[in-house]
Short mmCIF file of C-alpha atoms and ligand atoms in Angstrom, two decimals:
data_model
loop_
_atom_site.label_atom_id
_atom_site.label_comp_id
_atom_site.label_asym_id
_atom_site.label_seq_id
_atom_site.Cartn_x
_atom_site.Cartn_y
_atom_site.Cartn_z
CA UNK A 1 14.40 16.77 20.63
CA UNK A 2 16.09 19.46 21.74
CA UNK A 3 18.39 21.77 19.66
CA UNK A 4 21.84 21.32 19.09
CA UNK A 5 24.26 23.49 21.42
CA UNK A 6 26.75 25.01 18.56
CA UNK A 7 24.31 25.25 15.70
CA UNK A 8 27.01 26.59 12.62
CA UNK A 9 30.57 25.73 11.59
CA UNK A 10 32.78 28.06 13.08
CA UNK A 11 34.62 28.49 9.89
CA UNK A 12 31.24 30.42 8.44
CA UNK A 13 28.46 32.44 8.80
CA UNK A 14 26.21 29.78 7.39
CA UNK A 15 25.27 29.09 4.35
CA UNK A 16 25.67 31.56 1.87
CA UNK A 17 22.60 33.43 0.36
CA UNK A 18 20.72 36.46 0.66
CA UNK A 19 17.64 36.23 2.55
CA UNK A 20 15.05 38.59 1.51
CA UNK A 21 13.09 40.47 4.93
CA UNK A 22 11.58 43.08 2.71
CA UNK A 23 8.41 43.32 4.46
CA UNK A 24 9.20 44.80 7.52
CA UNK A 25 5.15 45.36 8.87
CA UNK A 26 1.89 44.91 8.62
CA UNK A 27 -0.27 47.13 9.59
CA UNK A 28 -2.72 45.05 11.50
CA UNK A 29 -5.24 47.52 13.15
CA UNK A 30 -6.33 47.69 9.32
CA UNK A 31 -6.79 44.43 9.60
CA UNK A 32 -10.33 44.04 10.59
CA UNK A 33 -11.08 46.58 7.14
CA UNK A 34 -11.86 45.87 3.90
CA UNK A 35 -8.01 46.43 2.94
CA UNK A 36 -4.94 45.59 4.68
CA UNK A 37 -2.07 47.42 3.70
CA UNK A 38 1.34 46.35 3.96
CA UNK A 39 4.04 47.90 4.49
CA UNK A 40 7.61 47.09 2.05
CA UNK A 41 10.70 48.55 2.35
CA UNK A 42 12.30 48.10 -1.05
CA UNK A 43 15.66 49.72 -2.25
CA UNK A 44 13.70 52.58 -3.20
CA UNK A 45 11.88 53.33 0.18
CA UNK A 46 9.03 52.80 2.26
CA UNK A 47 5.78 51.64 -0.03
CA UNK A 48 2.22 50.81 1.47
CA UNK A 49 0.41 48.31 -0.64
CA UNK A 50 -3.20 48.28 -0.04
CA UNK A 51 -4.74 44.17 -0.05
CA UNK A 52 -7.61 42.86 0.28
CA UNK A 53 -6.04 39.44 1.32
CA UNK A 54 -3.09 38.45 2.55
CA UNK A 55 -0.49 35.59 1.82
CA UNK A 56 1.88 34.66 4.64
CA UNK A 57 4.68 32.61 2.73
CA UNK A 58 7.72 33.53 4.79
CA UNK A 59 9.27 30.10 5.71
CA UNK A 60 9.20 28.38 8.82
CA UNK A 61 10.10 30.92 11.28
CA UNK A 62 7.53 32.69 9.68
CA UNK A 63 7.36 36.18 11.61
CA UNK A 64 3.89 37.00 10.51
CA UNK A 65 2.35 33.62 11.67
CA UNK A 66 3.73 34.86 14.75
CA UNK A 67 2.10 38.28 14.74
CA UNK A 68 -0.85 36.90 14.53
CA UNK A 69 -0.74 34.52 17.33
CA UNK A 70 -1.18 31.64 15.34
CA UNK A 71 0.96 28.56 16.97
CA UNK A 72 2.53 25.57 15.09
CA UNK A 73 1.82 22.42 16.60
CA UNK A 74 3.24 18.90 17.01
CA UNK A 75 6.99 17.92 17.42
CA UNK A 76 10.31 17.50 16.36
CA UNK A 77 11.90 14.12 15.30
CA UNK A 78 15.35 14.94 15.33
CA UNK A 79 18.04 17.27 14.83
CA UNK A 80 19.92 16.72 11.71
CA UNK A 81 23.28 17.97 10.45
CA UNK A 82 24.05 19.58 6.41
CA UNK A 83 27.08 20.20 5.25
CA UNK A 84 27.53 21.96 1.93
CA UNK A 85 30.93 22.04 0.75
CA UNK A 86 33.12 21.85 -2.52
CA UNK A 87 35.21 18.21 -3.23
CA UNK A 88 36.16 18.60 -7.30
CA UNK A 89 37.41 14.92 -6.84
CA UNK A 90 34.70 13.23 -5.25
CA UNK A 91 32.79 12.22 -8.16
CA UNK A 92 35.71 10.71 -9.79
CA UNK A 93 35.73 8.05 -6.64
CA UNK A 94 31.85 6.95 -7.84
CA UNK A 95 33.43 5.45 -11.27
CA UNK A 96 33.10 2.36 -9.90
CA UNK A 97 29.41 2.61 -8.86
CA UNK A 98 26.63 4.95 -10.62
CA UNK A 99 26.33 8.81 -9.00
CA UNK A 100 23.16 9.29 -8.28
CA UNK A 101 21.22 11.93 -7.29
CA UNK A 102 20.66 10.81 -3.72
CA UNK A 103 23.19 8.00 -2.13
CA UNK A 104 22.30 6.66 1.16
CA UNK A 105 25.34 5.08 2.91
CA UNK A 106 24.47 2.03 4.97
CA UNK A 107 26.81 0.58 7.61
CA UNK A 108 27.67 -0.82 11.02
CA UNK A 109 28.88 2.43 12.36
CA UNK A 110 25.48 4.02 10.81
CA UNK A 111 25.58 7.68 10.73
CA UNK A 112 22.21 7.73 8.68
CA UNK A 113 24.32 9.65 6.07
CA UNK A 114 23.20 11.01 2.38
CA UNK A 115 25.68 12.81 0.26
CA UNK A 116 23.42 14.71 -3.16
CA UNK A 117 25.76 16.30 -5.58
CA UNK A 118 25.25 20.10 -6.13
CA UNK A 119 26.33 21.43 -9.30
CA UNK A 120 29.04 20.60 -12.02
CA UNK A 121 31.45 22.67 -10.46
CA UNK A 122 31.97 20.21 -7.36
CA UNK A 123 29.72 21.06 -4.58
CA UNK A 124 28.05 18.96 -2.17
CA UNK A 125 25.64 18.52 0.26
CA UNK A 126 26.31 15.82 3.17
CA UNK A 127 23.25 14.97 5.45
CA UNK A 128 23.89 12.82 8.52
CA UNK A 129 19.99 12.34 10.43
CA UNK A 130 19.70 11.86 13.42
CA UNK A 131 22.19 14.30 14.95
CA UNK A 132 25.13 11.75 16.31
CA UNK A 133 25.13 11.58 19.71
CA UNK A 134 27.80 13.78 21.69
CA UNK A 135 28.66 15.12 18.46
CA UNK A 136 28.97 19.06 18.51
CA UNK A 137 27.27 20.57 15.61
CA UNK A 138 30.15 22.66 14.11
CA UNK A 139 32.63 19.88 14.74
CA UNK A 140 33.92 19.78 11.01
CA UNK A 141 36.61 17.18 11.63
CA UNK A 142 34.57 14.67 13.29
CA UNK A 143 32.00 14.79 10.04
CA UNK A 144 34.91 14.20 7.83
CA UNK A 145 35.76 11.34 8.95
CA UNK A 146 32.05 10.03 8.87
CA UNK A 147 31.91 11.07 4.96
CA UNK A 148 35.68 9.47 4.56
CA UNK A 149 34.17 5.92 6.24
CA UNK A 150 30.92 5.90 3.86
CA UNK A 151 33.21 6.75 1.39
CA UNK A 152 35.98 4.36 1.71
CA UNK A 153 38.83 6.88 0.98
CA UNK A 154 40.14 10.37 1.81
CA UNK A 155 39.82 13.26 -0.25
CA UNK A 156 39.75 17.06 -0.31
CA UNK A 157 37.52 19.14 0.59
CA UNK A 158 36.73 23.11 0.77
CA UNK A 159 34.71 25.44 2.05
CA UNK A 160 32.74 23.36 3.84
CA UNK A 161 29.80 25.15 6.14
CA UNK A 162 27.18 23.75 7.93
CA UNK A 163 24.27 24.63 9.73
CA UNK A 164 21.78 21.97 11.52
CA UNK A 165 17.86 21.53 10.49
CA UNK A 166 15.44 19.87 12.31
CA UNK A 167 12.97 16.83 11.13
CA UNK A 168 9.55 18.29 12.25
CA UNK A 169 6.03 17.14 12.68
CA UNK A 170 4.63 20.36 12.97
CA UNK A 171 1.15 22.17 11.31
CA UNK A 172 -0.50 25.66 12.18
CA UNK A 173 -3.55 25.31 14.09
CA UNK A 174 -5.26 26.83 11.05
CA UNK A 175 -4.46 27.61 8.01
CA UNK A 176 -7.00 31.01 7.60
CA UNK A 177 -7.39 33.87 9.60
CA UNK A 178 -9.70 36.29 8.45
CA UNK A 179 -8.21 37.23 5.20
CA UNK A 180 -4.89 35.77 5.82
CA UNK A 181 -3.83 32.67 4.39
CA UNK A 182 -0.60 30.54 5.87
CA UNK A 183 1.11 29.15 2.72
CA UNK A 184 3.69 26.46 2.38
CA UNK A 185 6.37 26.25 5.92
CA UNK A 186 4.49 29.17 7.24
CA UNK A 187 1.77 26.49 7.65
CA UNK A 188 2.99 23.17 7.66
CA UNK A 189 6.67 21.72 8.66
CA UNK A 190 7.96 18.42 7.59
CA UNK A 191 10.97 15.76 7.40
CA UNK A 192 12.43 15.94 4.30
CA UNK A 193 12.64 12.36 3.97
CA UNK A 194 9.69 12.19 0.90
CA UNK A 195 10.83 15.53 -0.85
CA UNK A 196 7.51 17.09 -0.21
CA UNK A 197 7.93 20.21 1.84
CA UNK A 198 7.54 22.46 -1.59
CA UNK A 199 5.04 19.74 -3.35
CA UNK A 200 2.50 20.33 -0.18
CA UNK A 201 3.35 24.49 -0.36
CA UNK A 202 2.34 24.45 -4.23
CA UNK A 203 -0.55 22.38 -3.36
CA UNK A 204 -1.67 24.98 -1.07
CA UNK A 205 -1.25 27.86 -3.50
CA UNK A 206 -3.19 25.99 -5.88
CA UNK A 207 -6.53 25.74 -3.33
CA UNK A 208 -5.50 28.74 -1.92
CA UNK A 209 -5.18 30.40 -5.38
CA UNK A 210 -8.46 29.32 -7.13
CA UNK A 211 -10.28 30.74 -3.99
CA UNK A 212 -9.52 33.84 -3.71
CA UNK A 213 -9.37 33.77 -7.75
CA UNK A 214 -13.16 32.76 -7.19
CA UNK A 215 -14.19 35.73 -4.35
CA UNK A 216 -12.32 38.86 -6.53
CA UNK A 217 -13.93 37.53 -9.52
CA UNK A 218 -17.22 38.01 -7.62
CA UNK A 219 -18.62 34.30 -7.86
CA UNK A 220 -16.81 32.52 -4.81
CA UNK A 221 -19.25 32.39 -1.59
CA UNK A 222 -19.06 33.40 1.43
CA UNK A 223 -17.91 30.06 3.45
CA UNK A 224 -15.47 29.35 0.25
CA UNK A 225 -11.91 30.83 2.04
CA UNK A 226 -12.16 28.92 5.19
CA UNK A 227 -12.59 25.83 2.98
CA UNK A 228 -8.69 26.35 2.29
CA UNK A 229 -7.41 25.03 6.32
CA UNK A 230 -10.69 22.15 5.61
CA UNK A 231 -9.06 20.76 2.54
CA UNK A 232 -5.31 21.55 3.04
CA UNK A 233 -4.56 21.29 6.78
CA UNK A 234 -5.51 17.09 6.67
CA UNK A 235 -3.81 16.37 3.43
CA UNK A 236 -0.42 17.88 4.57
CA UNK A 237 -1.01 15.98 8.04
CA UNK A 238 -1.49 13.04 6.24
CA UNK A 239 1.71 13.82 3.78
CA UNK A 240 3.56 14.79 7.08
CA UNK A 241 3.11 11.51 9.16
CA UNK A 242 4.05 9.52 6.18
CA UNK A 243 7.63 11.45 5.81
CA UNK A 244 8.09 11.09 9.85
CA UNK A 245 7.70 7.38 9.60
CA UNK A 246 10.39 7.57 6.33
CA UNK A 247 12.88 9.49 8.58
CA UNK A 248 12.19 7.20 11.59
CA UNK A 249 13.06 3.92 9.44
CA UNK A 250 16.22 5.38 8.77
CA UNK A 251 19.75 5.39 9.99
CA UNK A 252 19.99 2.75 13.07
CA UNK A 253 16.78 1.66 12.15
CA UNK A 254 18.37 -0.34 8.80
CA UNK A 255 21.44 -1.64 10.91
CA UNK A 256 22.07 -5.61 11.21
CA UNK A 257 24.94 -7.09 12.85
CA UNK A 258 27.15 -8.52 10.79
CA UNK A 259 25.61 -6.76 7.80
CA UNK A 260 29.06 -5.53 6.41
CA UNK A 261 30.93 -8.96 7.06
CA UNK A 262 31.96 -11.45 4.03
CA UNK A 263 30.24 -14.73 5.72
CA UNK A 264 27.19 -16.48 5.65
CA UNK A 265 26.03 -14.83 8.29
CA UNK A 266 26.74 -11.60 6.21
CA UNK A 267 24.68 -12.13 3.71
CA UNK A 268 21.77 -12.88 5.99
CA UNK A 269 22.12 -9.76 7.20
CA UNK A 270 22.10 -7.76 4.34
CA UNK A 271 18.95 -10.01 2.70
CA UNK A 272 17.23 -9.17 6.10
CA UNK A 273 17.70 -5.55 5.65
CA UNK A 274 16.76 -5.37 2.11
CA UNK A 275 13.63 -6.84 2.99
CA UNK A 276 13.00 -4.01 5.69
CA UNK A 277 14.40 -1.42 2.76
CA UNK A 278 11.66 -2.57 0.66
CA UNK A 279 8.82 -3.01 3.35
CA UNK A 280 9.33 -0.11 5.06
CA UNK A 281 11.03 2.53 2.60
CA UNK A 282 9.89 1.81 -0.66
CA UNK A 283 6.98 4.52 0.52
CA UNK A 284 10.07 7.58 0.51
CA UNK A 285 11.03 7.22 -3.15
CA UNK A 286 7.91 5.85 -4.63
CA UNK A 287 4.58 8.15 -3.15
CA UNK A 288 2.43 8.39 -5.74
CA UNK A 289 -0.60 7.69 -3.44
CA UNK A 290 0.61 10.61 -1.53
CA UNK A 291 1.31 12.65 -4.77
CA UNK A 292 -1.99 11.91 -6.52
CA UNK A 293 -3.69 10.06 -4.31
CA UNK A 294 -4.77 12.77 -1.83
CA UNK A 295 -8.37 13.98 -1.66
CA UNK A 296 -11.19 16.82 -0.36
CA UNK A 297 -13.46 14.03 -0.21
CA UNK A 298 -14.79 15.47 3.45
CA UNK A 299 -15.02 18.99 2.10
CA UNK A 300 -18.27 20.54 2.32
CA UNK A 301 -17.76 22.24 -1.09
CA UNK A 302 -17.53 18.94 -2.78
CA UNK A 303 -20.91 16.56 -3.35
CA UNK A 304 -19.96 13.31 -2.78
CA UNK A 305 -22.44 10.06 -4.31
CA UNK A 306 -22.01 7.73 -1.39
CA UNK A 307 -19.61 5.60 -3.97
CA UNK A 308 -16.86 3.69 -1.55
CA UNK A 309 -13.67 5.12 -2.25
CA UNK A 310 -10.21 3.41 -3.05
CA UNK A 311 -8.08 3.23 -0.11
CA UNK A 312 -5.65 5.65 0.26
CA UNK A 313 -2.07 4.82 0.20
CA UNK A 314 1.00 6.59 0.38
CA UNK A 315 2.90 4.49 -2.16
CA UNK A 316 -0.05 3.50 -4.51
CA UNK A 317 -2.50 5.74 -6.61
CA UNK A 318 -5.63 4.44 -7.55
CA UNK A 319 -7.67 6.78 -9.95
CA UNK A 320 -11.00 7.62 -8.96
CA UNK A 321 -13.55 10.32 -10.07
CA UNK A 322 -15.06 9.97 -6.77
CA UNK A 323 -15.92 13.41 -6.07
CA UNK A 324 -12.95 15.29 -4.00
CA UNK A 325 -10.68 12.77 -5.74
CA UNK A 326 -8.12 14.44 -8.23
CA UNK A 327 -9.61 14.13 -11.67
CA UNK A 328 -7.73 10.84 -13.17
CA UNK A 329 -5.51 11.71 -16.00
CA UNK A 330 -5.49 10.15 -19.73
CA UNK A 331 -3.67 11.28 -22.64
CA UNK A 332 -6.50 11.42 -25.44
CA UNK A 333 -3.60 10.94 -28.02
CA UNK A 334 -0.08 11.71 -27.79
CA UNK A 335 1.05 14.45 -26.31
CA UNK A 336 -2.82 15.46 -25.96
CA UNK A 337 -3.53 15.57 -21.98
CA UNK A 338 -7.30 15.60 -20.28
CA UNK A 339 -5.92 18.16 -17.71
CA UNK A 340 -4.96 20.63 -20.90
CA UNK A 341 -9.14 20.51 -22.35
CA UNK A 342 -10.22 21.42 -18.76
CA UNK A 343 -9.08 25.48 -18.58
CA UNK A 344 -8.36 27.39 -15.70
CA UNK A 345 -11.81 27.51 -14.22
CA UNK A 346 -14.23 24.93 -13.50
CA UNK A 347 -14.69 22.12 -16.25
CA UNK A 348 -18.02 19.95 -16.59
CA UNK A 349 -16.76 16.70 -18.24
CA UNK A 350 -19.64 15.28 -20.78
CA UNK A 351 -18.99 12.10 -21.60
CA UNK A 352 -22.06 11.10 -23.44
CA UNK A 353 -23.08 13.43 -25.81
CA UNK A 354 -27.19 12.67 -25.31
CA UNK A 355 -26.76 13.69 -21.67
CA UNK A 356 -28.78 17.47 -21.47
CA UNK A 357 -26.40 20.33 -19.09
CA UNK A 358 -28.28 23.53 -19.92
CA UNK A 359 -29.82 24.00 -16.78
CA UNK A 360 -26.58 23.24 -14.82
CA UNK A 361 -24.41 25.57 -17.60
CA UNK A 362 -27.83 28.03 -16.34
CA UNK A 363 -27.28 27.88 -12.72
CA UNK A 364 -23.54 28.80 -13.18
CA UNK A 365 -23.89 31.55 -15.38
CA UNK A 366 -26.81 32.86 -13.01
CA UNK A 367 -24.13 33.25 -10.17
CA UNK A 368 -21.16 33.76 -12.62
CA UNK A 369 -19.30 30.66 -12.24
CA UNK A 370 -16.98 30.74 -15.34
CA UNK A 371 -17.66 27.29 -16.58
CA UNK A 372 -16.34 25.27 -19.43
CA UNK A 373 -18.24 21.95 -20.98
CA UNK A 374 -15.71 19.69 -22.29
CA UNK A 375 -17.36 16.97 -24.58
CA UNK A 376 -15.55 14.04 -24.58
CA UNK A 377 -16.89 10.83 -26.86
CA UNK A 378 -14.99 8.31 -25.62
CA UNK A 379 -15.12 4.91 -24.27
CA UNK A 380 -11.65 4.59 -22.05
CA UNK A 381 -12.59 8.00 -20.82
CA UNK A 382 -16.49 6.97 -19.77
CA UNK A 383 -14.92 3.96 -18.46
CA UNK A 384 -12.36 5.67 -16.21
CA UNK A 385 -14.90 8.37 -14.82
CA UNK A 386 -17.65 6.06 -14.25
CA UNK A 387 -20.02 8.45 -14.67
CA UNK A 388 -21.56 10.81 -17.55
CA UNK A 389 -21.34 14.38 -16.42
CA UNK A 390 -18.28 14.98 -14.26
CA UNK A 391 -18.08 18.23 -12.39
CA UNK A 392 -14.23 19.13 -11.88
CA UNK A 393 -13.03 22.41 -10.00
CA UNK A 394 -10.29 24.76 -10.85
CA UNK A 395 -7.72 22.51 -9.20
CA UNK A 396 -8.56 19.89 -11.13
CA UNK A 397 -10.64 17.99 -8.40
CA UNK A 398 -13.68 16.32 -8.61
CA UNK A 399 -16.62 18.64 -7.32
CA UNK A 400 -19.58 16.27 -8.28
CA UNK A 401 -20.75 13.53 -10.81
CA UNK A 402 -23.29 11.72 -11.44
CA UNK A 403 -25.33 10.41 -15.13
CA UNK A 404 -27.53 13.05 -15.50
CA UNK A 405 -27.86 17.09 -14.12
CA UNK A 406 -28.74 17.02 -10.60
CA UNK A 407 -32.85 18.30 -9.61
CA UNK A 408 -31.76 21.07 -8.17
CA UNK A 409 -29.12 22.60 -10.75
CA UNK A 410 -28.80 26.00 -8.15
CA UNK A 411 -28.25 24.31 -5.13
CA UNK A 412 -25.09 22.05 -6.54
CA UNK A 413 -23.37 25.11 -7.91
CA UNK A 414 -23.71 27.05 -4.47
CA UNK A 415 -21.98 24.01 -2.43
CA UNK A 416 -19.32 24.15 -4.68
CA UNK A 417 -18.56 27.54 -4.70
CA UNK A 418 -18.96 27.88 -1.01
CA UNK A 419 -22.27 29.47 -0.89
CA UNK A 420 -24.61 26.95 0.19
CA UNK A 421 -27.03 28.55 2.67
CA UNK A 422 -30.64 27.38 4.13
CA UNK A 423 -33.71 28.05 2.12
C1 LIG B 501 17.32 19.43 3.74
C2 LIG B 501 16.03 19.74 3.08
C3 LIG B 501 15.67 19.06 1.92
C4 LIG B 501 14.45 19.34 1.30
N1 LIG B 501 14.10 18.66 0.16
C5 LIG B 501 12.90 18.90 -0.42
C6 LIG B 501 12.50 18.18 -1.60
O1 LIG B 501 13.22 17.34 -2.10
N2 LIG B 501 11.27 18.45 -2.12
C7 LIG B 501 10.43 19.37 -1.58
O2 LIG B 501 9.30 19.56 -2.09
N3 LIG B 501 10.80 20.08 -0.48
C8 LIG B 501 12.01 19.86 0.10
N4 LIG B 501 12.39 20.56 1.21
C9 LIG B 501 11.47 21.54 1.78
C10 LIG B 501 11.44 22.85 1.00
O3 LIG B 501 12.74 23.39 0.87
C11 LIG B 501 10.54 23.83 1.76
O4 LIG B 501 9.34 23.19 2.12
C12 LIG B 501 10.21 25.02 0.88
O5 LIG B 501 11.38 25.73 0.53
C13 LIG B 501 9.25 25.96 1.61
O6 LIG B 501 8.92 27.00 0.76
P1 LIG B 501 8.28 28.32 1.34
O7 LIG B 501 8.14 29.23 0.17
O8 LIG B 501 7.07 28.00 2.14
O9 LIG B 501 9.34 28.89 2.38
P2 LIG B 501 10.84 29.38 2.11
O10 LIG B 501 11.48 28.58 1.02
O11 LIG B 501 11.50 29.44 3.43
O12 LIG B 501 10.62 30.84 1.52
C14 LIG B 501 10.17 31.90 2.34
C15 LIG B 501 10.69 33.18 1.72
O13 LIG B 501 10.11 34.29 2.39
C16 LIG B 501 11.11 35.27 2.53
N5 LIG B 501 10.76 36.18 3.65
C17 LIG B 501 10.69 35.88 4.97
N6 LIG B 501 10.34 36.98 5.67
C18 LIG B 501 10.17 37.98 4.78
C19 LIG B 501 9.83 39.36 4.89
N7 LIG B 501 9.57 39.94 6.07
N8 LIG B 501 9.77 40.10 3.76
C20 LIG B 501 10.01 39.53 2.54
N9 LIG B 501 10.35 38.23 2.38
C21 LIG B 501 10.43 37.48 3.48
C22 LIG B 501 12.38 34.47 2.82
O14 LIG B 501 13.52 35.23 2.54
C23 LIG B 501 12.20 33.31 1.85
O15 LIG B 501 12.73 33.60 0.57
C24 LIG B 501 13.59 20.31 1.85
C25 LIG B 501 13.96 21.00 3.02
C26 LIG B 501 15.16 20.70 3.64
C27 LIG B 501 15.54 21.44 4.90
#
């Protein structure tokens, strides 16, 4: 798709908001050094900040992907259109119907709008995907009267500004260089249709985070960093596909002739499209499969036991402790989660009390792998893991399990930390 020709409302400069562009350089013939330093340029003056790594978290422009020549690739969907205004009436026109967070307007002149309510003080935002044809982004008036249709009335509205976004299918070719790390939209761009641009950026920091948590403490391995682009870069393609087919089944896509007609053939048409609503979109609002579901299960830090794993789906979690699967949750009593006894740092599960760990509690402490053993007597927990002795990583995946320690305790806790090497 390309671009829209006009691409904000004439009225405004865009939407309002102070973008921050603090870091003006990076001083990249340090790169190749121990320390990078970078440069800031806060209200006070110039500051150099010495690093040893480096996040790149600046959006999806994201000038320092750029500076170091790492390309984005894949497509984009569509041009859509946002318009943010304030309407201190509107809501009073959804007594009749419930306001909620999202509404989707379906009808035979299809715009493929959304309209989410802002704050308490009247503002809006008013999403029309894909970009209606011949339609001029900044062309206020035209808009409108699309919101006025889905609506079924006039009212008034101020302020309004608008700017155009695009529905991407787009991921960075890696995810590591060297000792920089592309977090979040620097790395990965997505439709929004599945809310999980931020979810897959906080996923990152979380396998990004442990690692480098792991190397400065002195106990992550050599191979462990470029693990990050192994484990990240096929979840968020995975993620990504999932919200391109939402956006795709959307707009035209859910129009039926007839669909808004009081007949027979009416109603056919609308049963026909809820039927397609809850085939083919039930995915965008319900994804736990694609919230949970996700796993690292062809990571070479994690030691897989040849079990077959559940299948993954985008709408449907099934737990597993299959290792690389995220660790299934229980509440042990109320208000009392699993994920709380685990800690911050890696977490051997016991679930049978008779089972012996010293030599695998040895091998970590050997090579300084902060490790916590969680007993756990229970029988729904032994039931859901499947196994005695479950192995479970900072981020609260599963590293390895099996009923008793492994033979050779040292070997395990190199793969996991990334330091496997021949003997
Ligand atoms: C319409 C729409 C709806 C969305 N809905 C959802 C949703 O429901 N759920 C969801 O999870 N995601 C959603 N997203 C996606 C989500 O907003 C983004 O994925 C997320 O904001 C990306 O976070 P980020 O930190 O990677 O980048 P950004 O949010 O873009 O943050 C980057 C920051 O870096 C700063 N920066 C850039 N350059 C410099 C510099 N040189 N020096 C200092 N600072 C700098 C920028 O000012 C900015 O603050 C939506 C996106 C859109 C467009």
């Amino acid at each position: 798709a390309s671009p829209p020709a006009s691409s904000w409302s004439s009225k405004s400069a865009g939407i309002n908001g102070s973008l921050r562009r603090d870091i003006v350089g990076l001083l990249l013939p340090h790169y190749t050094r121990p320390h990078t330093e970078i440069l800031t340029v806060p209200q006070s003056g110039t500051k150099t900040v010495p690093s040893q790594y480096f996040i790149i978290a600046d959006g999806a422009q994201s000038e320092f992907r750029r500076k170091l020549n790492l390309r984005m690739e894949g497509e984009t969907l569509f041009y859509n259109q946002a318009w943010y205004f304030r309407a201190p009436d509107l809501a009073k026109l959804f007594a009749r119907t419930q306001l909620s967070s999202m509404t989707f307007f379906l009808n035979e002149d299809c715009y493929g709008d959304i309209l989410i309510p802002q704050t308490a003080e009247g503002h809006w935002l008013y999403h029309v995907t894909p970009m209606p044809e011949g339609v001029e982004a900044d062309d206020w008036p035209t808009f409108r009267n699309m919101l006025y249709r889905s609506i079924g009335e006039e009212f008034e509205v101020f302020e309004p500004q608008g700017r155009y976004f695009g529905s991407q299918v787009r991921l960075a070719a890696s995810f590591n260089f060297g000792r920089a790390l592309l977090i979040g939209d620097a790395a990965h761009l997505t439709s929004p249709f599945g809310g999980f641009g931020m979810n897959m950026g906080i996923g990152d920091a979380v396998d990004a985070g442990w690692k480098i948590a792991a190397i400065l403490q002195g106990w992550g391995g050599p191979r462990l960093l470029e693990t990050y682009t192994l484990e990240r870069r096929d979840v968020c393609k995975y993620i990504i596909e999932g919200a391109a087919h939402n956006n795709k089944v959307s707009g035209k896509a859910l129009v039926r002739p007839y669909m808004e007609e009081d007949s027979e053939r009416g109603e056919k048409a609308r049963e026909e499209v809820r039927e397609f609503i809850i085939r083919e979109k039930t995915q965008q609002s319900r994804s736990f499969g694609a919230q949970f579901g996700y796993r690292y299960t062809s990571s070479p830090i994690v030691v897989g036991d040849g079990t077959e794993l559940p299948p993954l789906q985008y709408g449907e979690y099934t737990p597993s402790s299959v290792a690389g699967c995220r660790a299934p949750h229980l509440w042990l009593s109320e208000g009392n989660s699993i994920y709380d006894h685990f800690g911050p740092d890696f977490c051997l599960l016991k679930l049978d009390p008779a089972v012996d760990t010293t030599a695998l509690e040895a091998a970590a402490a050997e090579v300084g792998i902060p490790l916590k053993v969680f007993l756990l007597d229970s029988d729904e927990a032994r039931s859901l893991y499947e196994r005695k002795l479950v192995l479970i990583r900072p981020d609260q995946h599963v590293a390895w399990r099996g009923n008793a320690e492994p033979d050779d305790c040292r070997w395990l806790v190199d793969v996991v930390r990334g330091a496997a090497s021949f003997h």
